[in-house]
Amino acid sequence: LSNPSAVVVEGSVPSSKAYSTSKVLIVAAFLATVVDGDPKRLSTAQRSLITRALTASDGDAVLQLQYAIPGGPAAAGTRILRGIGDRQTVVPNSRLGGMQWSVREQVRFMAALGNGTVVSPAASAHVLSQMQPITPHRWGLGTIGASAIKGGWLRADTETRQMGIYRGYAVAIITAHVGPAVLQTDGDSAHVAQMNTLAARLKARLG
């Protein structure tokens, strides 16, 4: 976080669909447009929707937030990403889980969140405080003590990924339906094992 322009990417994947990691961007866009970047202006119901979207990855909750964004999430989300230097990610107005959001750009986004520059310092802090997944989702980065985490997944033959904050670093890991996971019969649990392994390697690398 002290040097957010120094991003290191190791390995490669053929596809980087965001899936539920896109919920973090939708929440940020909601905060930017509906409450002008001030979480204190959130209603009790809005707070609950954000919590459900970011902790339990609740699809219904995030859709309610998405539909409330004036003009849709594409323009608001794009403003946020371009404002932090992401010139690559294309934000759609619907089915945001299908957008390509690279590991490099997710790290950039998490670094901006960690440094309080996504929407506003208060909005960034609120988003980070809600990135606390429920117990069944605390694989991968959750096994090494990351302080903020959001995962995204769909099926055993698609991407499984996480982004978060770990010991002063913005981090992201992904496995994209290649390797042992496609050959095993235990479905998404194969991806979970892969993500746990990636997180362990990340922990060893960062010390």
CSV table of C-alpha atoms in Angstrom, one decimal:
chain,number,residue,atom,x,y,z
A,1,LEU,CA,0.0,0.0,0.0
A,2,SER,CA,3.0,2.3,0.5
A,3,ASN,CA,4.0,1.9,-3.1
A,4,PRO,CA,0.8,1.1,-5.1
A,5,SER,CA,2.3,1.6,-8.5
A,6,ALA,CA,4.6,-1.4,-7.9
A,7,VAL,CA,2.4,-4.3,-8.9
A,8,VAL,CA,3.9,-7.8,-9.4
A,9,VAL,CA,1.9,-10.4,-11.3
A,10,GLU,CA,2.9,-14.0,-11.4
A,11,GLY,CA,1.5,-16.6,-13.7
A,12,SER,CA,-1.4,-16.2,-16.2
A,13,VAL,CA,-4.9,-17.3,-16.8
A,14,PRO,CA,-6.9,-17.4,-20.1
A,15,SER,CA,-9.9,-15.5,-18.6
A,16,SER,CA,-10.4,-13.1,-15.7
A,17,LYS,CA,-14.2,-12.8,-15.2
A,18,ALA,CA,-15.0,-10.8,-12.1
A,19,TYR,CA,-18.0,-12.8,-10.9
A,20,SER,CA,-18.8,-11.7,-7.3
A,21,THR,CA,-15.7,-9.6,-6.9
A,22,SER,CA,-17.7,-7.1,-9.0
A,23,LYS,CA,-20.0,-6.6,-6.0
A,24,VAL,CA,-17.3,-4.4,-4.4
A,25,LEU,CA,-17.3,-2.0,-7.4
A,26,ILE,CA,-21.1,-1.9,-7.4
A,27,VAL,CA,-21.1,-1.0,-3.7
A,28,ALA,CA,-18.5,1.7,-4.4
A,29,ALA,CA,-20.6,3.1,-7.3
A,30,PHE,CA,-23.7,3.1,-5.1
A,31,LEU,CA,-21.9,5.1,-2.4
A,32,ALA,CA,-20.5,7.5,-4.9
A,33,THR,CA,-23.9,8.3,-6.6
A,34,VAL,CA,-26.6,7.7,-4.0
A,35,VAL,CA,-25.0,9.1,-0.8
A,36,ASP,CA,-22.4,11.3,-2.4
A,37,GLY,CA,-19.5,9.2,-0.9
A,38,ASP,CA,-20.8,9.7,2.7
A,39,PRO,CA,-21.6,6.4,4.4
A,40,LYS,CA,-23.2,8.3,7.3
A,41,ARG,CA,-26.1,9.1,4.9
A,42,LEU,CA,-26.9,5.5,4.4
A,43,SER,CA,-30.3,4.3,5.6
A,44,THR,CA,-30.5,1.2,7.8
A,45,ALA,CA,-31.9,-0.8,4.9
A,46,GLN,CA,-29.1,0.4,2.6
A,47,ARG,CA,-26.5,-0.6,5.2
A,48,SER,CA,-28.0,-4.0,5.4
A,49,LEU,CA,-27.9,-4.5,1.6
A,50,ILE,CA,-24.2,-3.5,1.5
A,51,THR,CA,-23.4,-5.9,4.4
A,52,ARG,CA,-25.3,-8.8,2.8
A,53,ALA,CA,-23.7,-8.1,-0.6
A,54,LEU,CA,-20.1,-8.1,0.7
A,55,THR,CA,-20.2,-10.6,3.5
A,56,ALA,CA,-22.6,-13.3,2.2
A,57,SER,CA,-22.2,-12.4,-1.5
A,58,ASP,CA,-26.0,-11.9,-1.6
A,59,GLY,CA,-27.0,-11.6,-5.3
A,60,ASP,CA,-30.5,-10.1,-4.5
A,61,ALA,CA,-28.9,-7.5,-2.2
A,62,VAL,CA,-26.4,-6.3,-4.8
A,63,LEU,CA,-29.0,-6.1,-7.5
A,64,GLN,CA,-31.1,-3.8,-5.4
A,65,LEU,CA,-28.0,-1.6,-4.9
A,66,GLN,CA,-27.2,-1.8,-8.6
A,67,TYR,CA,-30.7,-0.8,-9.8
A,68,ALA,CA,-30.6,2.2,-7.4
A,69,ILE,CA,-27.5,3.7,-9.1
A,70,PRO,CA,-28.6,6.6,-11.3
A,71,GLY,CA,-27.9,5.8,-14.9
A,72,GLY,CA,-26.7,2.3,-14.1
A,73,PRO,CA,-23.4,1.0,-12.8
A,74,ALA,CA,-21.4,1.3,-16.1
A,75,ALA,CA,-20.8,5.1,-16.0
A,76,ALA,CA,-20.4,5.3,-12.2
A,77,GLY,CA,-18.1,2.2,-12.1
A,78,THR,CA,-16.0,3.4,-15.0
A,79,ARG,CA,-15.5,6.8,-13.3
A,80,ILE,CA,-14.2,5.1,-10.2
A,81,LEU,CA,-11.8,2.9,-12.1
A,82,ARG,CA,-10.5,5.6,-14.4
A,83,GLY,CA,-10.1,7.8,-11.4
A,84,ILE,CA,-7.6,5.3,-9.8
A,85,GLY,CA,-5.7,4.7,-13.1
A,86,ASP,CA,-7.5,1.6,-14.5
A,87,ARG,CA,-7.7,2.3,-18.2
A,88,GLN,CA,-8.4,-1.3,-19.2
A,89,THR,CA,-11.5,-2.6,-17.4
A,90,VAL,CA,-14.8,-2.2,-19.3
A,91,VAL,CA,-17.8,-1.9,-16.9
A,92,PRO,CA,-21.2,-3.1,-18.3
A,93,ASN,CA,-24.6,-1.9,-17.1
A,94,SER,CA,-25.8,-5.5,-16.4
A,95,ARG,CA,-24.2,-8.8,-15.7
A,96,LEU,CA,-21.1,-7.3,-14.1
A,97,GLY,CA,-19.9,-10.7,-13.0
A,98,GLY,CA,-19.1,-11.4,-16.6
A,99,MET,CA,-16.7,-8.4,-17.1
A,100,GLN,CA,-13.0,-9.1,-17.5
A,101,TRP,CA,-11.2,-7.6,-14.4
A,102,SER,CA,-7.6,-8.6,-14.4
A,103,VAL,CA,-5.6,-9.5,-11.4
A,104,ARG,CA,-3.3,-6.5,-12.0
A,105,GLU,CA,-6.3,-4.1,-12.0
A,106,GLN,CA,-7.9,-5.7,-9.0
A,107,VAL,CA,-4.7,-5.1,-7.1
A,108,ARG,CA,-4.8,-1.5,-8.2
A,109,PHE,CA,-8.3,-1.2,-7.0
A,110,MET,CA,-7.6,-2.8,-3.6
A,111,ALA,CA,-4.6,-0.5,-3.2
A,112,ALA,CA,-6.8,2.5,-3.8
A,113,LEU,CA,-9.3,1.2,-1.3
A,114,GLY,CA,-6.6,0.6,1.2
A,115,ASN,CA,-5.3,4.1,0.7
A,116,GLY,CA,-8.8,5.7,0.9
A,117,THR,CA,-9.0,7.0,-2.7
A,118,VAL,CA,-12.0,5.0,-3.9
A,119,VAL,CA,-14.9,7.5,-3.9
A,120,SER,CA,-13.8,9.1,-0.6
A,121,PRO,CA,-11.8,8.1,2.5
A,122,ALA,CA,-15.0,7.4,4.4
A,123,ALA,CA,-16.5,5.3,1.5
A,124,SER,CA,-13.3,3.3,1.1
A,125,ALA,CA,-13.1,2.6,4.8
A,126,HIS,CA,-16.8,1.5,4.9
A,127,VAL,CA,-16.3,-0.9,1.9
A,128,LEU,CA,-13.2,-2.4,3.5
A,129,SER,CA,-15.0,-2.8,6.9
A,130,GLN,CA,-17.7,-4.9,5.1
A,131,MET,CA,-15.4,-7.1,3.2
A,132,GLN,CA,-15.6,-9.8,5.9
A,133,PRO,CA,-16.9,-13.0,4.3
A,134,ILE,CA,-19.1,-15.4,6.1
A,135,THR,CA,-17.3,-18.6,7.4
A,136,PRO,CA,-18.0,-20.8,4.4
A,137,HIS,CA,-16.4,-18.2,2.1
A,138,ARG,CA,-13.2,-17.7,4.2
A,139,TRP,CA,-11.0,-20.0,2.0
A,140,GLY,CA,-7.9,-18.7,0.2
A,141,LEU,CA,-7.0,-15.3,1.6
A,142,GLY,CA,-9.2,-16.1,4.6
A,143,THR,CA,-6.8,-18.9,5.7
A,144,ILE,CA,-3.8,-16.6,6.0
A,145,GLY,CA,-5.4,-13.7,8.0
A,146,ALA,CA,-6.2,-11.2,5.3
A,147,SER,CA,-8.0,-8.2,6.8
A,148,ALA,CA,-10.5,-7.6,3.9
A,149,ILE,CA,-11.6,-10.2,1.4
A,150,LYS,CA,-14.1,-10.6,-1.5
A,151,GLY,CA,-14.3,-13.7,-3.5
A,152,GLY,CA,-15.9,-14.5,-6.8
A,153,TRP,CA,-16.9,-17.9,-8.4
A,154,LEU,CA,-19.5,-19.6,-10.4
A,155,ARG,CA,-18.8,-23.3,-11.3
A,156,ALA,CA,-16.0,-25.8,-11.2
A,157,ASP,CA,-15.2,-25.0,-14.8
A,158,THR,CA,-15.0,-21.2,-14.4
A,159,GLU,CA,-12.8,-18.7,-12.6
A,160,THR,CA,-12.6,-18.7,-8.8
A,161,ARG,CA,-10.8,-15.7,-7.4
A,162,GLN,CA,-10.3,-13.3,-4.4
A,163,MET,CA,-9.0,-9.9,-3.8
A,164,GLY,CA,-8.2,-8.3,-0.5
A,165,ILE,CA,-5.7,-6.7,1.9
A,166,TYR,CA,-3.0,-8.7,3.6
A,167,ARG,CA,-0.3,-7.2,5.9
A,168,GLY,CA,-0.1,-3.9,4.2
A,169,TYR,CA,-0.4,-5.3,0.7
A,170,ALA,CA,-3.2,-5.2,-1.9
A,171,VAL,CA,-3.5,-8.7,-3.2
A,172,ALA,CA,-5.5,-10.8,-5.7
A,173,ILE,CA,-5.4,-14.5,-6.6
A,174,ILE,CA,-7.2,-16.5,-9.2
A,175,THR,CA,-7.6,-20.0,-10.7
A,176,ALA,CA,-9.3,-20.1,-14.0
A,177,HIS,CA,-10.7,-23.6,-14.8
A,178,VAL,CA,-7.4,-25.0,-15.8
A,179,GLY,CA,-5.3,-27.8,-14.2
A,180,PRO,CA,-6.4,-30.3,-11.6
A,181,ALA,CA,-9.7,-28.7,-10.8
A,182,VAL,CA,-11.2,-29.7,-14.2
A,183,LEU,CA,-10.1,-33.3,-13.8
A,184,GLN,CA,-11.4,-33.9,-10.3
A,185,THR,CA,-14.9,-34.9,-9.3
A,186,ASP,CA,-15.2,-32.7,-6.2
A,187,GLY,CA,-16.3,-29.6,-8.1
A,188,ASP,CA,-15.6,-26.3,-6.5
A,189,SER,CA,-13.8,-27.8,-3.5
A,190,ALA,CA,-10.9,-28.5,-6.0
A,191,HIS,CA,-10.8,-24.7,-6.6
A,192,VAL,CA,-10.9,-24.0,-2.9
A,193,ALA,CA,-7.9,-26.3,-2.4
A,194,GLN,CA,-6.1,-24.4,-5.2
A,195,MET,CA,-6.9,-21.0,-3.7
A,196,ASN,CA,-5.7,-22.2,-0.3
A,197,THR,CA,-2.4,-23.2,-1.9
A,198,LEU,CA,-2.1,-19.9,-3.7
A,199,ALA,CA,-2.8,-18.0,-0.5
A,200,ALA,CA,-0.1,-20.1,1.3
A,201,ARG,CA,2.4,-19.3,-1.4
A,202,LEU,CA,1.5,-15.6,-1.2
A,203,LYS,CA,2.0,-15.6,2.5
A,204,ALA,CA,5.4,-17.3,2.2
A,205,ARG,CA,6.4,-14.8,-0.6
A,206,LEU,CA,5.4,-11.7,1.4
A,207,GLY,CA,6.9,-13.1,4.7
